[in-house]
């Protein structure tokens, strides 16, 4: 017989081996209907939000363990994690002069309380970095950071969260450094129907802790206009406090690998949420998507050579304790890829790759297989906060990049509710993650130039 | 000299006489900048909402009288009107079983209170007319009318408010007829970020009055999903009550006609609002637009032959008392046209004509003059609630029809705030209303076939 022809020097590795699995997952999608969405709605409606330290979080963790076991995953379990318990308590903000008006607000996660009613004149800055420049002129004031988030850029598929969220995360300490009594932050969103958005602040070490709360976009611009006319006094009341540490857990379950059981492809999400809305977008939808992805693999008996491990991290929002605990316990195990779904459940679009060019090229070759689900590309980008310790270790990280044009409209707000998620988007996200997991856990390795 | 040629039998009447005024108004627009919007923001920020019976409404009325006089209008005055005073009081709704969850709600305007905490099982209907069909099965229940408002139809430029608002206006009495304890209504909006929308209900005579409140779209679908899983109990508390009648007033001011002073072209709006948001869209923006329209005519010394009368009606939202009182006092005066701006301050698009075909045809001929402002058409349609008694008398009615695609997103909600209005839209609406008023008050009449 003639010898096989030599491969072209720059030929892409063949991805044809994954085609049958892609086709089976696509066919299975038809049979799934809206079952993933109904599981999400069940958690949203019967448990609701899942703030670290809440009963809701622990109930959701128990539910997920049972659920994953029922799908046929193995070793479905809690892995204990200590998490901080911050409680919002009672809170309000209102203008007391020159008019009386309630403000729609949400204390920022981790904020200290006001120790009674705090009254002060409002000073307005339009960027967090302006606080240091204004300096002592802001002493004794309630500083409003009226920093606008530009609308989502549909052409570039880009939000402006990264820049704008600085006001929320750094505002309190920047304010404290110049002697401000408290900080109000314009909600980090480009779109509002008088909707406040919370989220974590970060107190710098060695800087006094002052209370901080988000106000709505509407109320921020109202305050800014009013201050331009003359002095405005606001009364702020927050009984927020951190009450210590309590037990929580990561949820871990596996599809053990066929031949390389000790090599792990991690499918992650975070099961905790803020204490407003039901946290379906951030991030129970991500958890349901990865749970459903694993369920699809089990149902289709698509057991890859490596282990697929589902991890629902606890306490992503205000501490990353779940991520740190998992890394401490499992960092020595051989993770070949770590994926996190924490960008909402918009229509499937892409996956991001936190790897090198070879990693990206290898995955790009598989992109055509994902077209039936709506995923068109692998793009360079981050993986996710919970898997970032592994990415820092050099493990290939992959992030979920569905359509994010409405993600920050809902993020950390009372409007983050399950009705915002389309059942078809969720099902197709799950199916595309199933295929991704299968490819990562089954593919010959390395596909990069190095020899096996 | 040869005789003038006979006019074509179907020739449109000439509108060229109005061209210079249109050009002057267009040129003036450049100089106005955002001054109208700044006046609107001043009222929004320093007075706020203007519910009938509130101090805010009376302060806004006083402000408007002074403001109109300062523009050079004559006889700027209050015309006394008795209005009902309904107060919201304290209110909440929450699910107490099978989970505990707060609902985001707003009592409906005019609702009775609950006389303490009212607890009952929730029954869900998807249309107000379903209540009568379900009949006694709803007795003793809190009935949720989960009636969805379809999204705005951009092609047809049509909202579905008219159909959907029936649930809000008729729900309480329909519920009472079958023995329901209270009614919850899905907010009448197609778009929500957990935003409740209030508005008036209408109690039928001879039917017991039961409390009624709006819940958000999100909470309505949450309740409907939950009830599909099993019994749900809600606790409703509303201390709402109507406390009697108090003094209020219409604001009236004029540009007296050059030659036919007793013929009136009325420019209307309503100065009252619901007690949430600042009521800029519904309808202080309309008032600022007609005030600014009159101001433009004065500034340009465009004094038409007929009188232009600005009327800011009080109590449109929950009683139309201002409209009725004005009609009672002035119905015998010769109104040649009545206009109302009460459809928000979106981008200028059209005017509607509540008249006959000849009225419409006569106004359509002027449409090209409005193009610089963005108005492209006169269309058949209604005028406005406050001027409806005159339309019923046979007076030509004209309504404002700017882009309404976002109007019902904000309508009667805490999100109805001045930041939603574009200063340029408001200025161009005012300019186009100025031209409309000038044409109506100056045009030769009748232009219709009948002889002068």
Coordinates of C-alpha atoms in Angstrom, one line a residue, chain A residues 37-38 41-49 59 99 101 104 191-195 217-219 221-222 225-226 229 276-278 409-410 413-420, chain B residues 37-38 41-49 59 99 101 104 191-195 217-219 221-222 225-226 229 276-278 409-410 413-420:
Chain A
X37 CA -35.0 27.2 32.4
X38 CA -37.7 25.4 34.6
X41 CA -37.1 29.2 37.7
X42 CA -37.7 26.7 40.5
X43 CA -34.6 27.9 42.3
X44 CA -35.4 31.5 41.6
X45 CA -38.9 31.2 42.9
X46 CA -38.6 28.8 45.8
X47 CA -35.2 29.8 47.1
X48 CA -34.6 33.3 45.7
X49 CA -31.4 35.2 46.2
X59 CA -30.6 25.6 50.6
X99 CA -36.4 69.8 49.4
X101 CA -37.2 63.5 48.7
X104 CA -33.8 54.9 45.8
X191 CA -29.8 51.7 31.6
X192 CA -32.1 52.4 34.4
X193 CA -35.8 52.5 35.3
X194 CA -35.0 53.9 38.7
X195 CA -33.1 50.7 39.4
X217 CA -28.8 56.9 37.8
X218 CA -31.9 59.1 38.1
X219 CA -31.2 60.1 41.6
X221 CA -28.3 63.1 38.2
X222 CA -31.0 64.7 40.3
X225 CA -28.3 69.1 39.2
X226 CA -29.5 70.1 42.6
X229 CA -28.2 75.1 42.2
X276 CA -31.6 41.6 45.5
X277 CA -33.6 40.1 42.6
X278 CA -33.2 36.3 42.4
X409 CA -28.7 46.4 33.0
X410 CA -29.6 43.7 35.4
X413 CA -30.0 44.8 40.8
X414 CA -33.6 43.9 41.9
X415 CA -34.2 43.4 38.2
X416 CA -31.9 40.3 38.0
X417 CA -34.8 37.9 37.8
X418 CA -35.4 34.7 35.8
X419 CA -37.9 36.2 33.4
X420 CA -35.0 38.1 31.8
Chain B
X37 CA -35.6 71.5 29.6
X38 CA -33.9 73.5 32.3
X41 CA -35.7 70.1 35.5
X42 CA -36.2 73.0 37.9
X43 CA -39.8 72.0 38.6
X44 CA -38.8 68.3 38.7
X45 CA -36.0 68.8 41.2
X46 CA -37.4 71.6 43.4
X47 CA -41.1 70.6 43.4
X48 CA -41.2 67.0 42.3
X49 CA -44.4 65.1 41.8
X59 CA -46.6 75.1 44.4
X99 CA -41.7 31.2 50.7
X101 CA -40.6 37.4 49.7
X104 CA -42.5 45.5 44.6
X191 CA -40.7 46.9 29.7
X192 CA -39.6 46.6 33.3
X193 CA -36.5 46.7 35.5
X194 CA -38.6 45.7 38.5
X195 CA -40.5 48.9 38.0
X217 CA -44.0 42.5 35.7
X218 CA -41.3 40.5 37.3
X219 CA -43.3 39.9 40.5
X221 CA -44.8 36.3 36.5
X222 CA -43.1 35.1 39.7
X225 CA -45.3 30.6 38.2
X226 CA -45.5 30.0 41.9
X229 CA -46.7 24.9 41.6
X276 CA -44.0 58.7 42.0
X277 CA -41.1 59.9 39.9
X278 CA -41.3 63.6 39.2
X409 CA -42.1 52.3 29.9
X410 CA -42.1 55.4 32.2
X413 CA -43.8 54.9 37.5
X414 CA -40.9 56.0 39.7
X415 CA -38.8 56.1 36.5
X416 CA -40.8 59.0 35.1
X417 CA -38.1 61.5 35.7
X418 CA -36.7 64.5 33.8
X419 CA -33.5 62.7 32.7
X420 CA -35.6 60.6 30.3

